[in-house]
PDB file of C-alpha atoms in Angstrom:
ATOM      1  CA  MET J   1     -36.105 -15.505 -51.564  1.00  0.00           C
ATOM      2  CA  ALA J   2     -36.036 -17.323 -54.843  1.00  0.00           C
ATOM      3  CA  ALA J   3     -32.749 -15.739 -55.805  1.00  0.00           C
ATOM      4  CA  ILE J   4     -31.219 -16.625 -52.447  1.00  0.00           C
ATOM      5  CA  SER J   5     -32.451 -20.182 -52.622  1.00  0.00           C
ATOM      6  CA  SER J   6     -30.777 -20.724 -55.946  1.00  0.00           C
ATOM      7  CA  VAL J   7     -27.449 -20.104 -54.375  1.00  0.00           C
ATOM      8  CA  PHE J   8     -27.869 -23.265 -52.227  1.00  0.00           C
ATOM      9  CA  SER J   9     -29.342 -25.347 -55.014  1.00  0.00           C
ATOM     10  CA  PRO J  10     -27.285 -28.283 -56.384  1.00  0.00           C
ATOM     11  CA  THR J  11     -28.040 -26.979 -59.901  1.00  0.00           C
ATOM     12  CA  LEU J  12     -26.441 -23.572 -59.332  1.00  0.00           C
ATOM     13  CA  SER J  13     -26.813 -21.315 -62.414  1.00  0.00           C
ATOM     14  CA  PHE J  14     -24.685 -18.291 -63.016  1.00  0.00           C
ATOM     15  CA  SER J  15     -27.169 -16.648 -65.364  1.00  0.00           C
ATOM     16  CA  THR J  16     -28.533 -14.552 -62.430  1.00  0.00           C
ATOM     17  CA  PRO J  17     -26.438 -11.375 -62.035  1.00  0.00           C
ATOM     18  CA  LEU J  18     -24.510 -11.236 -58.796  1.00  0.00           C
ATOM     19  CA  SER J  19     -25.798  -7.748 -58.270  1.00  0.00           C
ATOM     20  CA  SER J  20     -29.213  -9.148 -57.593  1.00  0.00           C
ATOM     21  CA  PHE J  21     -28.216 -10.906 -54.410  1.00  0.00           C
ATOM     22  CA  LYS J  22     -28.475  -8.585 -51.394  1.00  0.00           C
ATOM     23  CA  LEU J  23     -26.565  -9.012 -48.001  1.00  0.00           C
ATOM     24  CA  SER J  24     -28.644  -8.426 -44.948  1.00  0.00           C
ATOM     25  CA  PRO J  25     -28.054  -5.119 -43.313  1.00  0.00           C
ATOM     26  CA  LYS J  26     -26.409  -6.737 -40.335  1.00  0.00           C
ATOM     27  CA  LEU J  27     -24.032  -8.841 -42.389  1.00  0.00           C
ATOM     28  CA  HIS J  28     -23.081  -5.874 -44.558  1.00  0.00           C
ATOM     29  CA  GLN J  29     -22.445  -3.734 -41.519  1.00  0.00           C
ATOM     30  CA  ASP J  30     -20.220  -6.429 -39.822  1.00  0.00           C
ATOM     31  CA  SER J  31     -18.273  -6.991 -43.007  1.00  0.00           C
ATOM     32  CA  SER J  32     -17.734  -3.276 -43.587  1.00  0.00           C
ATOM     33  CA  LEU J  33     -16.571  -2.893 -40.005  1.00  0.00           C
ATOM     34  CA  GLN J  34     -13.947  -5.623 -40.272  1.00  0.00           C
ATOM     35  CA  LEU J  35     -12.693  -4.350 -43.525  1.00  0.00           C
ATOM     36  CA  THR J  36     -12.506  -0.611 -42.824  1.00  0.00           C
ATOM     37  CA  CYS J  37     -10.777  -1.169 -39.395  1.00  0.00           C
ATOM     38  CA  LEU J  38      -7.544  -2.506 -41.057  1.00  0.00           C
ATOM     39  CA  SER J  39      -4.917   0.013 -41.664  1.00  0.00           C
ATOM     40  CA  ARG J  40      -2.743   0.324 -44.849  1.00  0.00           C
ATOM     41  CA  ARG J  41       0.253  -0.792 -42.701  1.00  0.00           C
ATOM     42  CA  ASP J  42      -1.573  -3.985 -41.706  1.00  0.00           C
ATOM     43  CA  PHE J  43      -2.226  -4.899 -45.310  1.00  0.00           C
ATOM     44  CA  LEU J  44       1.377  -4.439 -46.155  1.00  0.00           C
ATOM     45  CA  ASN J  45       2.699  -6.689 -43.389  1.00  0.00           C
ATOM     46  CA  GLY J  46       1.167  -9.828 -44.807  1.00  0.00           C
ATOM     47  CA  SER J  47      -0.889 -10.840 -41.945  1.00  0.00           C
ATOM     48  CA  ALA J  48      -3.916  -8.427 -42.271  1.00  0.00           C
ATOM     49  CA  ALA J  49      -5.810 -10.868 -44.233  1.00  0.00           C
ATOM     50  CA  LEU J  50      -6.060 -13.240 -41.287  1.00  0.00           C
ATOM     51  CA  LEU J  51      -6.977 -10.779 -38.625  1.00  0.00           C
ATOM     52  CA  PRO J  52     -10.803 -10.507 -39.255  1.00  0.00           C
ATOM     53  CA  LEU J  53     -10.737 -14.468 -39.345  1.00  0.00           C
ATOM     54  CA  LEU J  54      -8.804 -14.680 -36.075  1.00  0.00           C
ATOM     55  CA  ILE J  55     -11.149 -12.630 -34.188  1.00  0.00           C
ATOM     56  CA  SER J  56     -14.539 -13.462 -35.890  1.00  0.00           C
ATOM     57  CA  PRO J  57     -16.797 -15.811 -33.981  1.00  0.00           C
ATOM     58  CA  PRO J  58     -17.495 -19.110 -35.527  1.00  0.00           C
ATOM     59  CA  PRO J  59     -21.026 -19.933 -36.934  1.00  0.00           C
ATOM     60  CA  PRO J  60     -23.420 -20.999 -34.149  1.00  0.00           C
ATOM     61  CA  SER J  61     -23.388 -24.510 -35.507  1.00  0.00           C
ATOM     62  CA  LEU J  62     -19.702 -24.784 -34.606  1.00  0.00           C
ATOM     63  CA  ALA J  63     -20.175 -23.705 -30.881  1.00  0.00           C
ATOM     64  CA  ARG J  64     -19.928 -26.505 -28.296  1.00  0.00           C
ATOM     65  CA  GLU J  65     -23.088 -25.614 -26.246  1.00  0.00           C
ATOM     66  CA  VAL J  66     -21.809 -27.193 -23.015  1.00  0.00           C
ATOM     67  CA  GLU J  67     -20.649 -25.321 -19.975  1.00  0.00           C
ATOM     68  CA  VAL J  68     -17.029 -26.250 -19.081  1.00  0.00           C
ATOM     69  CA  GLY J  69     -18.112 -26.918 -15.484  1.00  0.00           C
ATOM     70  CA  SER J  70     -19.763 -30.104 -16.752  1.00  0.00           C
ATOM     71  CA  TYR J  71     -16.407 -31.726 -17.903  1.00  0.00           C
ATOM     72  CA  LEU J  72     -13.437 -29.848 -16.520  1.00  0.00           C
ATOM     73  CA  PRO J  73     -12.170 -30.472 -13.004  1.00  0.00           C
ATOM     74  CA  PRO J  74     -12.297 -27.732 -10.157  1.00  0.00           C
ATOM     75  CA  SER J  75      -9.303 -25.671  -9.976  1.00  0.00           C
ATOM     76  CA  PRO J  76      -7.250 -26.715  -6.824  1.00  0.00           C
ATOM     77  CA  ALA J  77      -6.156 -23.063  -6.100  1.00  0.00           C
ATOM     78  CA  ASN J  78      -9.686 -21.769  -6.583  1.00  0.00           C
ATOM     79  CA  PRO J  79     -12.694 -24.249  -6.503  1.00  0.00           C
ATOM     80  CA  SER J  80     -15.026 -21.573  -7.782  1.00  0.00           C
ATOM     81  CA  PHE J  81     -13.220 -21.972 -11.215  1.00  0.00           C
ATOM     82  CA  VAL J  82     -12.478 -24.882 -13.353  1.00  0.00           C
ATOM     83  CA  LEU J  83      -9.013 -25.893 -14.732  1.00  0.00           C
ATOM     84  CA  PHE J  84      -8.166 -26.146 -18.408  1.00  0.00           C
ATOM     85  CA  SER J  85      -4.968 -28.020 -19.120  1.00  0.00           C
ATOM     86  CA  ALA J  86      -4.375 -28.280 -22.821  1.00  0.00           C
ATOM     87  CA  THR J  87      -3.083 -31.574 -24.065  1.00  0.00           C
ATOM     88  CA  PRO J  88      -2.286 -32.940 -27.581  1.00  0.00           C
ATOM     89  CA  LYS J  89      -5.831 -34.027 -28.096  1.00  0.00           C
ATOM     90  CA  ASP J  90      -7.004 -30.352 -27.916  1.00  0.00           C
ATOM     91  CA  THR J  91      -5.162 -28.691 -30.717  1.00  0.00           C
ATOM     92  CA  PRO J  92      -3.141 -29.576 -33.855  1.00  0.00           C
ATOM     93  CA  ALA J  93      -0.112 -27.616 -32.671  1.00  0.00           C
ATOM     94  CA  LEU J  94       0.092 -29.571 -29.443  1.00  0.00           C
ATOM     95  CA  ARG J  95      -0.204 -32.813 -31.353  1.00  0.00           C
ATOM     96  CA  ALA J  96       2.611 -31.664 -33.632  1.00  0.00           C
ATOM     97  CA  GLY J  97       4.783 -30.702 -30.681  1.00  0.00           C
ATOM     98  CA  ASN J  98       4.902 -27.164 -31.909  1.00  0.00           C
ATOM     99  CA  VAL J  99       3.331 -25.608 -28.748  1.00  0.00           C
ATOM    100  CA  GLN J 100       4.163 -26.538 -25.210  1.00  0.00           C
ATOM    101  CA  PRO J 101       1.336 -27.515 -22.899  1.00  0.00           C
ATOM    102  CA  TYR J 102      -0.446 -24.620 -21.209  1.00  0.00           C
ATOM    103  CA  LYS J 103      -3.165 -24.203 -18.642  1.00  0.00           C
ATOM    104  CA  PHE J 104      -5.606 -21.608 -17.093  1.00  0.00           C
ATOM    105  CA  ILE J 105      -8.668 -21.415 -15.035  1.00  0.00           C
ATOM    106  CA  LEU J 106     -12.223 -20.522 -16.132  1.00  0.00           C
ATOM    107  CA  PRO J 107     -15.581 -19.799 -14.487  1.00  0.00           C
ATOM    108  CA  PRO J 108     -17.764 -23.070 -14.867  1.00  0.00           C
ATOM    109  CA  THR J 109     -20.460 -21.368 -16.916  1.00  0.00           C
ATOM    110  CA  TRP J 110     -18.095 -20.533 -19.873  1.00  0.00           C
ATOM    111  CA  LYS J 111     -18.274 -22.477 -23.141  1.00  0.00           C
ATOM    112  CA  GLN J 112     -15.603 -23.577 -25.444  1.00  0.00           C
ATOM    113  CA  MET J 113     -15.899 -22.493 -29.089  1.00  0.00           C
ATOM    114  CA  ARG J 114     -14.650 -24.702 -31.836  1.00  0.00           C
ATOM    115  CA  ILE J 115     -12.063 -23.328 -34.183  1.00  0.00           C
ATOM    116  CA  ALA J 116     -12.346 -23.586 -37.949  1.00  0.00           C
ATOM    117  CA  ASN J 117      -9.722 -25.772 -39.453  1.00  0.00           C
ATOM    118  CA  ILE J 118      -8.194 -22.863 -41.527  1.00  0.00           C
ATOM    119  CA  LEU J 119      -7.699 -20.824 -38.210  1.00  0.00           C
ATOM    120  CA  SER J 120      -6.395 -23.694 -36.035  1.00  0.00           C
ATOM    121  CA  GLY J 121      -3.168 -24.127 -37.895  1.00  0.00           C
ATOM    122  CA  ASN J 122      -4.123 -27.776 -38.797  1.00  0.00           C
ATOM    123  CA  TYR J 123      -3.351 -27.287 -42.329  1.00  0.00           C
ATOM    124  CA  CYS J 124       0.250 -25.905 -41.796  1.00  0.00           C
ATOM    125  CA  GLN J 125       1.670 -27.687 -38.678  1.00  0.00           C
ATOM    126  CA  PRO J 126       4.486 -27.956 -37.683  1.00  0.00           C
ATOM    127  CA  LYS J 127       5.877 -25.129 -39.968  1.00  0.00           C
ATOM    128  CA  CYS J 128       3.056 -22.491 -39.943  1.00  0.00           C
ATOM    129  CA  ALA J 129       4.143 -19.083 -41.246  1.00  0.00           C
ATOM    130  CA  GLU J 130       1.319 -17.171 -39.658  1.00  0.00           C
ATOM    131  CA  PRO J 131      -0.259 -17.015 -36.279  1.00  0.00           C
ATOM    132  CA  TRP J 132      -3.164 -19.350 -35.498  1.00  0.00           C
ATOM    133  CA  ILE J 133      -5.780 -19.776 -32.720  1.00  0.00           C
ATOM    134  CA  GLU J 134      -5.216 -22.559 -30.146  1.00  0.00           C
ATOM    135  CA  VAL J 135      -8.412 -22.379 -28.168  1.00  0.00           C
ATOM    136  CA  LYS J 136     -11.202 -19.922 -27.578  1.00  0.00           C
ATOM    137  CA  PHE J 137     -13.779 -19.753 -24.567  1.00  0.00           C
ATOM    138  CA  GLU J 138     -16.602 -17.200 -24.043  1.00  0.00           C
ATOM    139  CA  ASP J 139     -19.393 -16.243 -21.789  1.00  0.00           C
ATOM    140  CA  GLU J 140     -22.121 -13.852 -23.240  1.00  0.00           C
ATOM    141  CA  LYS J 141     -22.236 -11.955 -19.909  1.00  0.00           C
ATOM    142  CA  GLN J 142     -18.562 -11.854 -19.015  1.00  0.00           C
ATOM    143  CA  GLY J 143     -16.450 -11.818 -22.169  1.00  0.00           C
ATOM    144  CA  LYS J 144     -14.163 -14.100 -24.046  1.00  0.00           C
ATOM    145  CA  ILE J 145     -10.532 -15.413 -24.032  1.00  0.00           C
ATOM    146  CA  GLN J 146      -8.428 -16.915 -26.720  1.00  0.00           C
ATOM    147  CA  VAL J 147      -4.910 -18.343 -27.003  1.00  0.00           C
ATOM    148  CA  VAL J 148      -3.097 -17.305 -30.184  1.00  0.00           C
ATOM    149  CA  ALA J 149       0.191 -18.835 -31.133  1.00  0.00           C
ATOM    150  CA  SER J 150       2.671 -17.225 -33.349  1.00  0.00           C
ATOM    151  CA  PRO J 151       5.763 -18.635 -35.013  1.00  0.00           C
ATOM    152  CA  LEU J 152       8.925 -17.362 -33.252  1.00  0.00           C
ATOM    153  CA  ILE J 153      10.423 -16.549 -36.576  1.00  0.00           C
ATOM    154  CA  ARG J 154       7.959 -13.694 -37.082  1.00  0.00           C
ATOM    155  CA  LEU J 155       9.448 -11.813 -34.193  1.00  0.00           C
ATOM    156  CA  THR J 156      13.161 -12.872 -34.064  1.00  0.00           C
ATOM    157  CA  ASN J 157      15.674 -15.017 -35.996  1.00  0.00           C
ATOM    158  CA  LYS J 158      17.135 -16.325 -32.766  1.00  0.00           C
ATOM    159  CA  PRO J 159      16.290 -20.041 -32.222  1.00  0.00           C
ATOM    160  CA  ASN J 160      14.504 -20.785 -28.843  1.00  0.00           C
ATOM    161  CA  ALA J 161      14.482 -17.181 -27.937  1.00  0.00           C
ATOM    162  CA  THR J 162      12.993 -16.155 -24.602  1.00  0.00           C
ATOM    163  CA  ILE J 163      10.498 -13.239 -24.513  1.00  0.00           C
ATOM    164  CA  GLU J 164      13.323 -11.021 -23.118  1.00  0.00           C
ATOM    165  CA  ASP J 165      15.381 -11.899 -26.296  1.00  0.00           C
ATOM    166  CA  ILE J 166      12.718 -10.707 -28.547  1.00  0.00           C
ATOM    167  CA  GLY J 167      12.542  -7.208 -26.867  1.00  0.00           C
ATOM    168  CA  THR J 168      10.963  -4.987 -24.282  1.00  0.00           C
ATOM    169  CA  PRO J 169       7.223  -5.313 -23.467  1.00  0.00           C
ATOM    170  CA  ASP J 170       6.506  -2.266 -25.635  1.00  0.00           C
ATOM    171  CA  LYS J 171       8.249  -3.796 -28.589  1.00  0.00           C
ATOM    172  CA  VAL J 172       6.455  -7.152 -28.205  1.00  0.00           C
ATOM    173  CA  ILE J 173       3.031  -5.678 -28.034  1.00  0.00           C
ATOM    174  CA  ALA J 174       3.610  -3.395 -30.972  1.00  0.00           C
ATOM    175  CA  SER J 175       4.197  -6.735 -33.004  1.00  0.00           C
ATOM    176  CA  LEU J 176       1.448  -8.678 -31.512  1.00  0.00           C
ATOM    177  CA  GLY J 177      -1.099  -5.900 -30.890  1.00  0.00           C
ATOM    178  CA  PRO J 178      -3.170  -6.563 -33.976  1.00  0.00           C
ATOM    179  CA  PHE J 179      -3.807 -10.042 -32.851  1.00  0.00           C
ATOM    180  CA  VAL J 180      -5.021  -8.693 -29.340  1.00  0.00           C
ATOM    181  CA  THR J 181      -7.484  -6.242 -31.012  1.00  0.00           C
ATOM    182  CA  GLY J 182      -8.346  -7.777 -34.238  1.00  0.00           C
ATOM    183  CA  ASN J 183      -7.404  -4.710 -36.204  1.00  0.00           C
ATOM    184  CA  THR J 184      -4.761  -2.204 -35.037  1.00  0.00           C
ATOM    185  CA  LEU J 185      -3.300  -1.006 -31.716  1.00  0.00           C
ATOM    186  CA  ASP J 186      -2.497   2.580 -31.138  1.00  0.00           C
ATOM    187  CA  PRO J 187       0.371   3.208 -28.594  1.00  0.00           C
ATOM    188  CA  ASP J 188      -2.002   5.458 -26.511  1.00  0.00           C
ATOM    189  CA  GLU J 189      -4.265   2.476 -26.013  1.00  0.00           C
ATOM    190  CA  LEU J 190      -1.556   0.697 -23.937  1.00  0.00           C
ATOM    191  CA  VAL J 191      -2.628   1.596 -20.329  1.00  0.00           C
ATOM    192  CA  GLU J 192      -0.212  -0.568 -18.345  1.00  0.00           C
ATOM    193  CA  THR J 193       2.620  -3.134 -18.771  1.00  0.00           C
ATOM    194  CA  SER J 194       4.214  -5.498 -16.227  1.00  0.00           C
ATOM    195  CA  ILE J 195       6.588  -8.307 -16.186  1.00  0.00           C
ATOM    196  CA  GLU J 196       5.853 -11.767 -14.385  1.00  0.00           C
ATOM    197  CA  LYS J 197       8.418 -14.440 -13.617  1.00  0.00           C
ATOM    198  CA  ARG J 198       7.302 -18.013 -13.021  1.00  0.00           C
ATOM    199  CA  GLY J 199      10.368 -20.151 -12.525  1.00  0.00           C
ATOM    200  CA  ASP J 200      12.393 -19.879 -15.688  1.00  0.00           C
ATOM    201  CA  GLN J 201       9.595 -18.527 -17.691  1.00  0.00           C
ATOM    202  CA  THR J 202       8.987 -14.717 -18.158  1.00  0.00           C
ATOM    203  CA  TYR J 203       5.642 -13.313 -19.099  1.00  0.00           C
ATOM    204  CA  TYR J 204       4.787  -9.713 -20.443  1.00  0.00           C
ATOM    205  CA  LYS J 205       1.412  -8.582 -19.139  1.00  0.00           C
ATOM    206  CA  TYR J 206      -0.712  -5.762 -20.621  1.00  0.00           C
ATOM    207  CA  VAL J 207      -3.867  -3.755 -19.840  1.00  0.00           C
ATOM    208  CA  LEU J 208      -5.322  -1.943 -22.869  1.00  0.00           C
ATOM    209  CA  ASP J 209      -8.204   0.408 -23.426  1.00  0.00           C
ATOM    210  CA  THR J 210      -9.185  -0.287 -27.010  1.00  0.00           C
ATOM    211  CA  PRO J 211     -12.387   1.511 -27.964  1.00  0.00           C
ATOM    212  CA  TYR J 212     -12.156   0.580 -31.697  1.00  0.00           C
ATOM    213  CA  ALA J 213     -10.959  -3.186 -31.239  1.00  0.00           C
ATOM    214  CA  LEU J 214     -12.983  -5.766 -32.936  1.00  0.00           C
ATOM    215  CA  THR J 215     -12.301  -8.081 -29.963  1.00  0.00           C
ATOM    216  CA  GLY J 216     -13.801  -5.633 -27.406  1.00  0.00           C
ATOM    217  CA  SER J 217     -13.261  -2.203 -25.922  1.00  0.00           C
ATOM    218  CA  HIS J 218     -11.335  -3.664 -22.985  1.00  0.00           C
ATOM    219  CA  ASN J 219      -8.443  -6.139 -23.411  1.00  0.00           C
ATOM    220  CA  LEU J 220      -5.966  -7.860 -20.976  1.00  0.00           C
ATOM    221  CA  ALA J 221      -3.059  -9.701 -22.590  1.00  0.00           C
ATOM    222  CA  LYS J 222      -0.096 -11.961 -21.597  1.00  0.00           C
ATOM    223  CA  ALA J 223       2.727 -13.099 -23.775  1.00  0.00           C
ATOM    224  CA  THR J 224       5.601 -15.484 -23.486  1.00  0.00           C
ATOM    225  CA  ALA J 225       7.895 -17.474 -25.712  1.00  0.00           C
ATOM    226  CA  LYS J 226       8.963 -21.126 -25.434  1.00  0.00           C
ATOM    227  CA  GLY J 227      10.534 -23.337 -28.052  1.00  0.00           C
ATOM    228  CA  ASN J 228       9.713 -22.136 -31.493  1.00  0.00           C
ATOM    229  CA  THR J 229       6.545 -20.238 -30.534  1.00  0.00           C
ATOM    230  CA  VAL J 230       5.250 -17.105 -28.913  1.00  0.00           C
ATOM    231  CA  ILE J 231       2.039 -17.587 -27.062  1.00  0.00           C
ATOM    232  CA  LEU J 232      -0.415 -14.747 -26.570  1.00  0.00           C
ATOM    233  CA  PHE J 233      -3.233 -15.001 -24.041  1.00  0.00           C
ATOM    234  CA  VAL J 234      -6.102 -12.470 -24.654  1.00  0.00           C
ATOM    235  CA  ALA J 235      -8.999 -11.711 -22.404  1.00  0.00           C
ATOM    236  CA  SER J 236     -11.604  -9.335 -23.894  1.00  0.00           C
ATOM    237  CA  ALA J 237     -14.871  -7.679 -22.820  1.00  0.00           C
ATOM    238  CA  ASN J 238     -17.120  -4.951 -24.187  1.00  0.00           C
ATOM    239  CA  ASP J 239     -18.200  -1.833 -22.200  1.00  0.00           C
ATOM    240  CA  LYS J 240     -21.361  -3.630 -20.872  1.00  0.00           C
ATOM    241  CA  GLN J 241     -19.493  -6.722 -19.761  1.00  0.00           C
ATOM    242  CA  TRP J 242     -16.349  -5.091 -18.301  1.00  0.00           C
ATOM    243  CA  PRO J 243     -17.739  -3.545 -15.022  1.00  0.00           C
ATOM    244  CA  SER J 244     -18.799  -6.918 -13.561  1.00  0.00           C
ATOM    245  CA  SER J 245     -16.221  -9.110 -15.245  1.00  0.00           C
ATOM    246  CA  GLU J 246     -13.017  -7.223 -14.852  1.00  0.00           C
ATOM    247  CA  LYS J 247     -11.827  -9.146 -11.793  1.00  0.00           C
ATOM    248  CA  THR J 248     -12.817 -12.441 -13.345  1.00  0.00           C
ATOM    249  CA  LEU J 249     -10.958 -11.830 -16.530  1.00  0.00           C
ATOM    250  CA  GLN J 250      -7.886 -10.624 -14.640  1.00  0.00           C
ATOM    251  CA  ALA J 251      -7.975 -13.862 -12.478  1.00  0.00           C
ATOM    252  CA  ILE J 252      -8.123 -15.863 -15.728  1.00  0.00           C
ATOM    253  CA  LEU J 253      -5.198 -14.011 -17.163  1.00  0.00           C
ATOM    254  CA  ASP J 254      -3.135 -14.389 -14.162  1.00  0.00           C
ATOM    255  CA  SER J 255      -3.710 -18.009 -14.013  1.00  0.00           C
ATOM    256  CA  PHE J 256      -2.400 -18.641 -17.564  1.00  0.00           C
ATOM    257  CA  GLU J 257       0.818 -20.615 -17.580  1.00  0.00           C
ATOM    258  CA  VAL J 258       2.957 -22.418 -20.174  1.00  0.00           C
TER     259      VAL J 258
END
């Protein structure tokens, strides 16, 4: 304990060998898992270093321990859910005009997780080169959702491209898959794809069986493009959560709209 306490002391001394410090078994295990799940291809594409950060939960001190039902309005379409409508006060990208407003429903028992500054894109708006997290919500019994935004230029050189301009559903998920799973996506893990039209906006929807994903063994995703950004909505659950939360997560995903 003396060695560990010295790390947090204002009079930090480097005379103690770093080898004397020991990670807890859990921390060591989690760190190893995140590092070993990344493929060589992911490291070469320049984005792999961000993946563990994008999916790792924030420290407990950053969590807003308030159920969304205490401050979000009921959904007009389904009063058993509440409606989250993102505004410029919610994220740096919305304040910068780099992302168009979006909305989705949530069960009232879910809680919003705060996003670390380095993951929110706050430091690079409005010209971020890599994807960032917009918002994240979760429930211990049901799963979690997150909205990830990616610069359009990562997927196409065409300005203001639609999701169809970028490519087929299979091509888009091949590019965005690592941001769904937190590590890699094997083509065999893609169970189902579909296309949804809402007015002039097109969405690609995915069902994924991802046993090795860091986000969860079951993932639902929805992607669209608007302006200079591709928006990816991800709903995740582990094997314990999935049987009872599949329909809820599907309802959340279906409600997502830019």
